[in-house]
């Protein structure tokens, strides 16, 4: 900064360069300060985070040491015995499956005729379970099984 205040600077380096240097000096000073301050700040933040991680790891190691003791093992086994068991879903528990036709679904058959009539009133016609109205626009075959992949996808595998 002191060199730029020199009144003879313009004579030494030329007036345009002296003006440019005086104009850029605040920006260059800010850049130089940031170049040094940002890594220092980052290092302080990293040290704080690392200290938290060290504390967490230390506590984790203490608990692991405690859990290895026979008294703690007994308590863990007792707690495992009291935990709720997961429910296994059997095929008899399933009430609806998209693999079956609407008429084959338990408890839905009476509604199937009503739904088919609704599709007819909408003007879509009644195909297999009302599929004609849903697939007619896309050009799909209403008699084709719903779970089969289109030809372009099957050829990919």
CSV table of C-alpha atoms in Angstrom, one decimal:
chain,number,residue,atom,x,y,z
A,1,UNK,CA,0.0,0.0,0.0
A,2,UNK,CA,2.8,2.4,0.8
A,3,UNK,CA,4.4,2.1,-2.7
A,4,UNK,CA,1.1,3.0,-4.3
A,5,UNK,CA,1.0,6.3,-2.3
A,6,UNK,CA,4.3,7.4,-3.7
A,7,UNK,CA,3.8,10.6,-5.8
A,8,UNK,CA,6.5,9.6,-8.2
A,9,UNK,CA,5.0,6.2,-9.0
A,10,UNK,CA,3.4,7.5,-12.2
A,11,UNK,CA,6.8,8.7,-13.4
A,12,UNK,CA,8.4,5.3,-12.5
A,13,UNK,CA,5.9,2.9,-14.1
A,14,UNK,CA,3.7,5.2,-16.3
A,15,UNK,CA,0.4,6.8,-15.5
A,16,UNK,CA,-1.9,4.1,-16.9
A,17,UNK,CA,-0.2,1.3,-14.9
A,18,UNK,CA,-0.1,3.4,-11.7
A,19,UNK,CA,-3.9,4.1,-12.0
A,20,UNK,CA,-4.6,0.4,-12.7
A,21,UNK,CA,-2.5,-0.7,-9.7
A,22,UNK,CA,-4.2,1.8,-7.4
A,23,UNK,CA,-7.7,0.7,-8.6
A,24,UNK,CA,-6.9,-3.0,-8.2
A,25,UNK,CA,-5.2,-2.7,-4.9
A,26,UNK,CA,-8.4,-3.0,-2.6
A,27,UNK,CA,-9.5,-6.1,-4.6
A,28,UNK,CA,-6.1,-7.7,-4.5
A,29,UNK,CA,-5.8,-7.0,-0.7
A,30,UNK,CA,-9.2,-8.6,-0.1
A,31,UNK,CA,-8.2,-11.7,-2.2
A,32,UNK,CA,-4.9,-12.0,-0.3
A,33,UNK,CA,-6.7,-11.8,3.1
A,34,UNK,CA,-9.3,-14.4,2.0
A,35,UNK,CA,-6.5,-16.6,0.6
A,36,UNK,CA,-5.0,-16.8,4.1
A,37,UNK,CA,-8.1,-16.5,6.4
A,38,UNK,CA,-10.4,-19.1,4.7
A,39,UNK,CA,-8.0,-22.0,5.2
A,40,UNK,CA,-7.5,-21.0,8.8
A,41,UNK,CA,-11.3,-20.8,9.5
A,42,UNK,CA,-11.7,-24.2,7.7
A,43,UNK,CA,-9.0,-25.7,9.9
A,44,UNK,CA,-10.7,-24.4,13.1
A,45,UNK,CA,-14.1,-25.9,11.9
A,46,UNK,CA,-12.5,-29.2,11.1
A,47,UNK,CA,-10.8,-29.3,14.5
A,48,UNK,CA,-14.1,-28.8,16.2
A,49,UNK,CA,-15.8,-31.5,14.1
A,50,UNK,CA,-12.9,-33.9,14.7
A,51,UNK,CA,-13.2,-33.3,18.5
A,52,UNK,CA,-16.9,-34.2,18.4
A,53,UNK,CA,-16.1,-37.4,16.4
A,54,UNK,CA,-13.3,-38.3,18.9
A,55,UNK,CA,-15.8,-37.9,21.8
A,56,UNK,CA,-18.4,-40.0,20.0
A,57,UNK,CA,-15.9,-42.7,19.2
A,58,UNK,CA,-14.7,-42.7,22.8
A,59,UNK,CA,-18.2,-43.1,24.2
A,60,UNK,CA,-19.0,-45.8,21.6
A,61,UNK,CA,-15.9,-47.8,22.7
A,62,UNK,CA,-16.9,-47.4,26.4
A,63,UNK,CA,-20.4,-48.8,25.6
A,64,UNK,CA,-18.9,-51.6,23.6
A,65,UNK,CA,-16.7,-52.5,26.5
A,66,UNK,CA,-19.7,-52.4,28.9
A,67,UNK,CA,-21.8,-54.5,26.6
A,68,UNK,CA,-19.2,-57.2,26.6
A,69,UNK,CA,-19.6,-57.8,30.3
A,70,UNK,CA,-21.6,-60.9,31.4
A,71,UNK,CA,-24.2,-58.8,33.3
A,72,UNK,CA,-24.9,-56.6,30.3
A,73,UNK,CA,-25.1,-59.8,28.1
A,74,UNK,CA,-27.8,-61.2,30.3
A,75,UNK,CA,-29.8,-57.9,30.1
A,76,UNK,CA,-29.5,-57.8,26.3
A,77,UNK,CA,-30.7,-61.4,26.0
A,78,UNK,CA,-33.7,-60.6,28.3
A,79,UNK,CA,-34.5,-57.6,26.2
A,80,UNK,CA,-34.3,-59.6,23.0
A,81,UNK,CA,-36.7,-62.1,24.5
A,82,UNK,CA,-39.3,-59.4,25.2
A,83,UNK,CA,-39.1,-57.7,21.8
A,84,UNK,CA,-42.1,-58.1,19.4
A,85,UNK,CA,-41.8,-60.6,16.7
A,86,UNK,CA,-42.2,-59.6,13.0
A,87,UNK,CA,-45.5,-60.7,11.4
A,88,UNK,CA,-45.1,-63.2,8.6
A,89,UNK,CA,-47.7,-62.6,5.8
A,90,UNK,CA,-49.0,-65.7,4.3
A,91,UNK,CA,-51.0,-66.1,1.0
A,92,UNK,CA,-54.1,-66.6,3.1
A,93,UNK,CA,-53.7,-63.1,4.5
A,94,UNK,CA,-53.7,-61.4,1.1
A,95,UNK,CA,-57.1,-60.0,0.1
A,96,UNK,CA,-56.3,-58.3,-3.2
A,97,UNK,CA,-53.8,-59.2,-5.9
A,98,UNK,CA,-53.2,-57.5,-9.2
A,99,UNK,CA,-52.3,-60.9,-10.7
A,100,UNK,CA,-55.9,-62.0,-10.5
A,101,UNK,CA,-58.9,-60.7,-12.5
A,102,UNK,CA,-61.4,-58.5,-10.7
A,103,UNK,CA,-64.0,-61.2,-10.6
A,104,UNK,CA,-61.6,-63.6,-8.9
A,105,UNK,CA,-60.9,-61.2,-6.0
A,106,UNK,CA,-62.7,-62.1,-2.7
A,107,UNK,CA,-65.4,-59.7,-1.8
A,108,UNK,CA,-65.1,-57.7,-5.0
A,109,UNK,CA,-67.2,-59.8,-7.5
A,110,UNK,CA,-70.5,-58.1,-6.8
A,111,UNK,CA,-68.9,-54.7,-7.5
A,112,UNK,CA,-67.3,-56.0,-10.8
A,113,UNK,CA,-70.6,-55.9,-12.7
A,114,UNK,CA,-71.3,-52.4,-11.4
A,115,UNK,CA,-67.8,-51.2,-12.5
A,116,UNK,CA,-68.2,-52.8,-15.9
A,117,UNK,CA,-71.6,-51.1,-16.3
A,118,UNK,CA,-70.0,-47.8,-15.3
A,119,UNK,CA,-67.3,-48.3,-18.0
A,120,UNK,CA,-70.0,-48.9,-20.6
A,121,UNK,CA,-71.9,-45.8,-19.6
A,122,UNK,CA,-68.7,-43.8,-20.1
A,123,UNK,CA,-68.6,-45.1,-23.7
A,124,UNK,CA,-65.3,-47.1,-23.3
A,125,UNK,CA,-67.0,-50.4,-23.8
A,126,UNK,CA,-66.5,-53.3,-21.4
A,127,UNK,CA,-63.5,-55.5,-22.1
A,128,UNK,CA,-61.8,-57.7,-19.6
A,129,UNK,CA,-62.5,-55.9,-16.3
A,130,UNK,CA,-62.9,-52.6,-18.2
A,131,UNK,CA,-59.5,-52.8,-19.7
A,132,UNK,CA,-60.7,-51.9,-23.2
A,133,UNK,CA,-61.4,-48.4,-22.1
A,134,UNK,CA,-58.0,-48.0,-20.5
A,135,UNK,CA,-55.9,-49.6,-23.2
A,136,UNK,CA,-57.9,-48.6,-26.2
A,137,UNK,CA,-56.2,-45.2,-26.5
A,138,UNK,CA,-52.7,-46.6,-26.3
A,139,UNK,CA,-53.4,-49.3,-28.8
A,140,UNK,CA,-52.8,-52.2,-26.4
A,141,UNK,CA,-54.5,-55.6,-26.8
A,142,UNK,CA,-57.3,-55.9,-24.1
A,143,UNK,CA,-57.0,-59.7,-24.1
A,144,UNK,CA,-53.2,-59.6,-23.3
A,145,UNK,CA,-52.2,-60.4,-19.8
A,146,UNK,CA,-51.4,-57.3,-17.7
A,147,UNK,CA,-48.2,-58.7,-16.2
A,148,UNK,CA,-46.4,-59.4,-19.5
A,149,UNK,CA,-43.8,-56.8,-20.5
A,150,UNK,CA,-44.0,-55.1,-23.9
A,151,UNK,CA,-42.0,-56.5,-26.7
A,152,UNK,CA,-39.4,-53.7,-26.7
A,153,UNK,CA,-38.7,-54.3,-23.0
A,154,UNK,CA,-38.5,-58.1,-23.2
A,155,UNK,CA,-35.9,-57.8,-26.0
A,156,UNK,CA,-33.7,-55.6,-23.9
A,157,UNK,CA,-33.0,-58.4,-21.4
